[in-house]
Amino acid sequence: MIESEKRKAGRPPIIDYGGLLFDLYRYRTLTVEQIRQIYFKERENTVYVALHRLKNKGWIDSTCRVNGKGKKVAACYYITEKGLTELIREGKVKNPRRAYDNKPEGKKIPYLIDINDLYTDLCHIGFEMIDAREWKEKYHMNRNSLVKAGIRTPDSKEYGVYLFESDVSEQVTLPRFKREISDNGQSNRFIIFFKGMQAYTKFKKQLSSEELTKGEMCLLPYKFGRRLLGDFPTQVQFVNLFTKYGQVKINDFSNTITNGFSEYILMKKGEEAYICNYLLGNEVALYYLSKYTYDRFQRDGRKVYVFYSLTVNRFTNQNFQEVFREHYPHVKFIGV
């Protein structure tokens, strides 16, 4: 039976062994540091006590993560057949995968750890990660699809998550990605993380109007992008920011172009303006904004305030504002 450590007077909170075991099943592998952050916060010694107990029971085992130079850098834990049997017996898993199939392959461990860092950072504020296999099954995708996971925000928006390394193949990877989001009926929202500027530049250059008519296509640096998602987990946090600049209301006008880049209207000094939210690097918003030309503005009468992240802008070094400043005098930029 899976038990939790009982809380005693003056002792730290209970250890949720069942939750930990289930996470190792659901996310396939977690490092000691990830487990500590999710379950033990500052209680560093407790994580080793918990892992030792689960390992002694035969419910988990460990392997080593190897870096690009072939050096062992960290222990990673995964569930065993005995541990999975215990989860099934407790009714925590239905229609389970075999423990053998769930054990991470050596070459996939770095990618799993990277994606699980996202879960580690965001689980405490209500985000839910969806394993890549569950995501592909849900949307009837090919098992070799590039999507790394799904993510569900606290306000129930779902995104397909992609992660590209420091470089990306323009001949192989990018065409595969473009086909994948066009051919499969997965979520209309995507978050693409990049570990290097070169991959980001190539990726953005390859985007066409077909991909940019999706609901959202957010391009983010891997590390800071995780922090941004934590800062803005729901629409409430965005609206709280916009409200610092004036009164905010829903954009309920029926216009394909303006609705494509603006969910909200800003009331400022008695005038209405569209809010374009580019804080998460949503390229779909910029695509539709580019169609809101000066001629359209003169007919509509509403200016646009574009909110963007100064840190992301420094990382990407794209200077996207310059294009708009030259031809779109009705578009203003607010870096935060």
Coordinates of C-alpha atoms in Angstrom, one line a residue:
M1 CA 0.0 0.0 0.0
I2 CA 1.2 3.5 -0.9
E3 CA 1.4 5.5 2.2
S4 CA 2.4 9.1 3.0
E5 CA 4.6 10.1 5.9
K6 CA 2.5 11.1 8.8
R7 CA 2.9 14.7 10.0
K8 CA 4.2 14.9 13.6
A9 CA 4.3 17.8 15.9
G10 CA 7.1 20.2 14.9
R11 CA 8.0 18.0 11.8
P12 CA 7.8 19.0 8.1
P13 CA 4.7 18.3 6.0
I14 CA 3.8 14.8 4.9
I15 CA 5.6 13.1 2.0
D16 CA 3.2 12.3 -0.8
Y17 CA 4.6 9.0 -2.0
G18 CA 1.6 8.2 -4.1
G19 CA 1.8 11.6 -6.0
L20 CA 5.5 11.2 -6.5
L21 CA 5.1 7.6 -7.9
F22 CA 2.3 8.7 -10.2
D23 CA 4.4 11.6 -11.5
L24 CA 7.3 9.2 -12.3
Y25 CA 4.8 7.1 -14.2
R26 CA 3.1 10.1 -16.0
Y27 CA 6.3 12.0 -16.9
R28 CA 8.5 8.9 -17.3
T29 CA 11.6 10.3 -15.6
L30 CA 12.5 13.1 -13.1
T31 CA 15.8 14.2 -11.7
V32 CA 16.5 14.6 -8.0
E33 CA 16.4 18.3 -8.3
Q34 CA 13.0 18.2 -10.1
I35 CA 11.6 15.9 -7.5
R36 CA 12.9 18.2 -4.7
Q37 CA 11.3 21.3 -6.3
I38 CA 8.0 19.6 -6.9
Y39 CA 7.6 17.8 -3.6
F40 CA 10.1 19.0 -1.0
K41 CA 10.9 22.6 -1.6
E42 CA 13.7 23.5 0.7
R43 CA 13.9 20.1 2.4
E44 CA 16.9 18.8 0.5
N45 CA 17.7 15.9 2.7
T46 CA 14.1 14.6 2.7
V47 CA 14.1 13.9 -1.0
Y48 CA 16.9 11.4 -0.6
V49 CA 15.0 9.7 2.3
A50 CA 11.9 9.4 0.1
L51 CA 13.8 8.1 -3.0
H52 CA 15.7 5.6 -0.8
R53 CA 12.5 4.3 0.6
L54 CA 10.8 3.9 -2.8
K55 CA 13.8 2.3 -4.2
N56 CA 14.1 -0.2 -1.4
K57 CA 10.5 -1.2 -2.0
G58 CA 11.4 -1.9 -5.6
W59 CA 8.9 0.7 -6.9
I60 CA 11.5 3.0 -8.6
D61 CA 14.9 2.7 -10.1
S62 CA 17.4 5.1 -11.4
T63 CA 19.7 5.7 -14.4
C64 CA 22.2 8.4 -15.3
R65 CA 21.7 11.4 -17.5
V66 CA 24.6 11.8 -20.0
N67 CA 25.5 15.2 -21.4
G68 CA 26.6 15.9 -25.0
K69 CA 30.2 15.0 -24.1
G70 CA 29.2 11.5 -22.9
K71 CA 29.7 12.4 -19.2
K72 CA 27.3 11.3 -16.5
V73 CA 25.8 14.4 -15.0
A74 CA 22.7 13.5 -12.9
A75 CA 20.6 10.6 -11.6
C76 CA 17.1 10.3 -13.1
Y77 CA 14.4 8.2 -11.5
Y78 CA 11.7 6.1 -13.2
I79 CA 8.9 3.7 -12.1
T80 CA 9.4 0.0 -12.2
E81 CA 6.9 -2.8 -13.0
K82 CA 6.4 -3.3 -9.2
G83 CA 5.7 0.4 -8.7
L84 CA 3.3 0.4 -11.6
T85 CA 1.5 -2.6 -10.2
E86 CA 1.1 -0.7 -6.9
L87 CA -0.4 2.3 -8.7
I88 CA -2.9 0.0 -10.5
R89 CA -3.8 -1.7 -7.3
E90 CA -4.5 1.7 -5.7
G91 CA -6.7 2.7 -8.6
K92 CA -4.4 5.6 -9.5
V93 CA -3.9 4.4 -13.1
K94 CA -6.4 3.1 -15.7
N95 CA -5.4 1.5 -19.0
P96 CA -1.7 1.7 -18.0
R97 CA 1.3 1.5 -20.3
R98 CA 3.7 -1.3 -19.5
A99 CA 6.6 -0.2 -17.2
Y100 CA 9.0 -1.5 -19.8
D101 CA 7.5 0.8 -22.4
N102 CA 7.4 3.6 -19.9
K103 CA 11.1 3.4 -19.1
P104 CA 12.9 6.3 -20.9
E105 CA 15.4 5.4 -23.6
G106 CA 18.9 6.9 -23.0
K107 CA 18.9 9.2 -26.0
K108 CA 15.4 10.6 -25.1
I109 CA 16.3 11.4 -21.4
P110 CA 17.7 14.9 -22.1
Y111 CA 14.5 15.9 -24.0
L112 CA 12.3 14.5 -21.3
I113 CA 14.2 16.3 -18.6
D114 CA 14.0 19.6 -20.5
I115 CA 10.2 19.3 -20.9
N116 CA 9.8 18.2 -17.3
D117 CA 11.6 21.3 -16.2
L118 CA 8.6 23.1 -17.6
Y119 CA 6.3 21.0 -15.3
T120 CA 8.7 21.6 -12.4
D121 CA 8.5 25.4 -12.8
L122 CA 4.8 25.6 -13.4
C123 CA 3.0 22.9 -11.5
H124 CA 2.7 24.9 -8.3
I125 CA 0.7 27.6 -10.0
G126 CA -1.9 25.4 -11.7
F127 CA -0.4 24.3 -15.0
E128 CA -0.8 20.7 -16.1
M129 CA 1.6 19.0 -18.5
I130 CA 0.3 16.4 -20.9
D131 CA 2.8 13.6 -21.9
A132 CA 3.7 13.6 -25.6
R133 CA 2.2 10.2 -26.1
E134 CA -1.1 11.2 -24.5
W135 CA -1.1 14.4 -26.7
K136 CA -0.5 12.4 -29.9
E137 CA -3.1 9.9 -29.0
K138 CA -5.7 12.5 -28.2
Y139 CA -5.2 14.3 -31.5
H140 CA -4.5 11.2 -33.6
M141 CA -1.0 12.2 -34.4
N142 CA 1.9 10.1 -35.8
R143 CA 4.0 8.6 -33.0
N144 CA 7.1 10.2 -34.6
S145 CA 5.6 13.7 -34.5
L146 CA 7.9 16.4 -33.2
V147 CA 5.6 17.7 -30.5
K148 CA 7.2 17.2 -27.1
A149 CA 4.2 17.6 -24.8
G150 CA 1.0 19.5 -24.3
I151 CA 0.4 22.1 -21.6
R152 CA -2.9 23.2 -20.0
T153 CA -3.0 26.6 -18.4
P154 CA -4.9 27.3 -15.1
D155 CA -7.7 28.8 -17.3
S156 CA -7.8 25.7 -19.4
K157 CA -6.1 26.9 -22.6
E158 CA -4.2 24.0 -24.3
Y159 CA -1.0 24.4 -26.2
G160 CA 1.2 22.0 -28.2
V161 CA 4.7 22.3 -26.9
Y162 CA 7.8 22.1 -29.2
L163 CA 11.5 22.4 -28.2
F164 CA 14.3 23.1 -30.6
E165 CA 18.0 23.0 -29.8
S166 CA 20.6 25.6 -30.7
D167 CA 20.2 24.9 -34.4
V168 CA 17.5 23.4 -36.6
S169 CA 17.5 21.8 -40.0
E170 CA 15.8 23.9 -42.7
Q171 CA 15.6 20.9 -45.0
V172 CA 14.2 18.3 -42.6
T173 CA 12.9 19.6 -39.2
L174 CA 11.2 22.8 -40.3
P175 CA 9.2 21.2 -43.2
R176 CA 8.2 18.4 -40.8
F177 CA 7.0 20.9 -38.2
K178 CA 5.0 22.9 -40.8
R179 CA 3.3 19.7 -42.1
E180 CA 2.6 18.6 -38.5
I181 CA 0.7 21.6 -37.4
S182 CA -1.2 21.8 -40.8
D183 CA -2.1 18.1 -41.1
N184 CA -3.1 17.2 -37.6
G185 CA -6.2 18.4 -35.7
Q186 CA -4.3 19.2 -32.5
S187 CA -4.8 22.3 -30.5
N188 CA -4.9 25.6 -32.4
R189 CA -2.3 27.0 -30.0
F190 CA 1.4 26.3 -29.9
I191 CA 4.4 27.3 -27.8
I192 CA 7.8 26.8 -29.4
F193 CA 10.8 27.0 -27.2
F194 CA 14.3 27.7 -28.5
K195 CA 17.7 27.0 -26.9
G196 CA 19.6 29.1 -29.3
M197 CA 19.3 32.2 -31.5
Q198 CA 20.2 30.4 -34.7
A199 CA 17.2 28.0 -34.4
Y200 CA 14.9 30.9 -33.6
T201 CA 16.1 32.9 -36.6
K202 CA 15.7 30.1 -39.1
F203 CA 12.3 29.1 -37.7
K204 CA 10.9 32.6 -37.9
K205 CA 12.1 33.1 -41.4
Q206 CA 10.3 29.9 -42.5
L207 CA 6.9 30.8 -41.1
S208 CA 4.3 31.5 -43.7
S209 CA 0.7 32.8 -43.6
E210 CA -0.6 29.2 -43.3
E211 CA 1.0 28.7 -39.9
L212 CA 0.3 32.3 -38.8
T213 CA -3.5 31.9 -39.1
K214 CA -3.5 29.6 -36.1
G215 CA -4.9 30.7 -32.8
E216 CA -1.5 31.3 -31.2
M217 CA 2.1 30.7 -32.2
C218 CA 4.3 31.7 -29.4
L219 CA 8.1 31.7 -29.9
L220 CA 10.1 31.9 -26.7
P221 CA 13.6 31.4 -25.4
Y222 CA 13.7 28.2 -23.4
K223 CA 14.7 29.4 -19.9
F224 CA 13.2 32.9 -19.8
G225 CA 10.0 31.7 -21.6
R226 CA 9.3 29.3 -18.7
R227 CA 9.5 32.2 -16.3
L228 CA 7.2 34.3 -18.5
L229 CA 4.5 31.6 -18.4
G230 CA 4.8 31.6 -14.7
D231 CA 4.4 35.4 -14.6
F232 CA 1.3 35.3 -16.9
P233 CA -0.5 32.0 -16.2
T234 CA -4.0 33.3 -17.1
Q235 CA -5.6 36.2 -18.8
V236 CA -6.1 37.9 -15.4
Q237 CA -2.4 38.7 -15.1
F238 CA -2.3 40.2 -18.6
V239 CA -5.4 42.3 -17.9
N240 CA -3.8 43.5 -14.6
L241 CA -0.8 44.7 -16.5
F242 CA -2.8 46.4 -19.2
T243 CA -5.0 48.2 -16.6
K244 CA -1.9 50.1 -15.4
Y245 CA -2.2 52.1 -18.7
G246 CA -5.9 52.7 -18.7
Q247 CA -9.3 51.1 -18.6
V248 CA -9.5 47.7 -20.3
K249 CA -12.5 46.1 -21.9
I250 CA -13.1 43.1 -24.2
N251 CA -12.7 43.7 -27.9
D252 CA -16.2 42.6 -29.1
F253 CA -16.0 44.2 -32.6
S254 CA -16.6 41.8 -35.4
N255 CA -13.5 42.2 -37.6
T256 CA -11.2 39.3 -38.7
I257 CA -8.1 41.5 -38.8
T258 CA -8.4 43.4 -35.5
N259 CA -9.7 40.3 -33.7
G260 CA -6.6 38.4 -34.9
F261 CA -4.2 40.7 -32.9
S262 CA -6.4 42.2 -30.2
E263 CA -8.5 40.6 -27.5
Y264 CA -8.8 43.8 -25.5
I265 CA -9.5 47.5 -26.0
L266 CA -7.6 50.2 -23.9
M267 CA -9.5 53.3 -22.9
K268 CA -6.9 56.1 -22.5
K269 CA -7.5 59.8 -22.3
G270 CA -11.0 59.4 -23.7
E271 CA -9.8 57.4 -26.7
E272 CA -10.1 53.7 -27.6
A273 CA -7.0 51.8 -28.8
Y274 CA -6.4 48.1 -29.6
I275 CA -4.1 46.1 -27.3
C276 CA -1.8 43.8 -29.2
N277 CA -0.4 41.2 -26.7
Y278 CA 3.1 40.2 -27.9
L279 CA 4.5 39.4 -24.4
L280 CA 4.7 35.7 -25.2
G281 CA 6.0 36.2 -28.7
N282 CA 2.8 35.3 -30.4
E283 CA 3.6 35.6 -34.1
V284 CA 0.0 35.3 -35.1
A285 CA -0.7 38.6 -33.4
L286 CA 2.0 40.3 -35.4
Y287 CA 0.8 38.8 -38.6
Y288 CA -2.6 40.2 -38.2
L289 CA -1.2 43.5 -36.9
S290 CA 0.7 43.9 -40.2
K291 CA -2.6 43.8 -42.0
Y292 CA -3.9 46.7 -40.0
T293 CA -2.4 49.3 -42.3
Y294 CA -2.5 53.0 -42.0
D295 CA -5.4 53.1 -44.5
R296 CA -7.4 50.7 -42.3
F297 CA -6.5 52.7 -39.2
Q298 CA -7.9 55.9 -40.8
R299 CA -11.2 54.1 -41.5
D300 CA -11.3 52.5 -38.0
G301 CA -9.8 55.3 -35.9
R302 CA -8.2 53.2 -33.2
K303 CA -4.5 53.2 -32.6
V304 CA -2.7 50.1 -31.4
Y305 CA -0.5 49.6 -28.3
V306 CA 1.8 46.6 -28.6
F307 CA 3.0 45.1 -25.3
Y308 CA 6.2 43.1 -25.6
S309 CA 8.9 41.6 -23.3
L310 CA 12.1 43.6 -23.3
T311 CA 14.0 40.4 -22.2
V312 CA 12.7 38.3 -25.1
N313 CA 13.5 41.1 -27.5
R314 CA 17.1 41.2 -26.3
F315 CA 17.4 37.5 -26.7
T316 CA 15.9 37.4 -30.2
N317 CA 17.5 40.7 -31.3
Q318 CA 14.8 40.9 -34.0
N319 CA 14.0 44.7 -33.7
F320 CA 10.5 43.9 -35.0
Q321 CA 9.4 47.4 -33.9
E322 CA 11.4 49.1 -36.7
V323 CA 9.3 47.6 -39.5
F324 CA 6.1 48.9 -37.9
R325 CA 7.6 52.3 -36.9
E326 CA 8.4 53.0 -40.6
H327 CA 5.0 52.2 -42.1
Y328 CA 2.6 52.1 -39.1
P329 CA 2.7 55.4 -37.3
H330 CA -0.6 54.4 -35.6
V331 CA 1.2 51.6 -33.7
K332 CA 2.9 52.3 -30.4
F333 CA 5.1 50.0 -28.4
I334 CA 5.3 49.3 -24.6
G335 CA 8.2 47.2 -23.4
V336 CA 7.8 45.5 -20.0

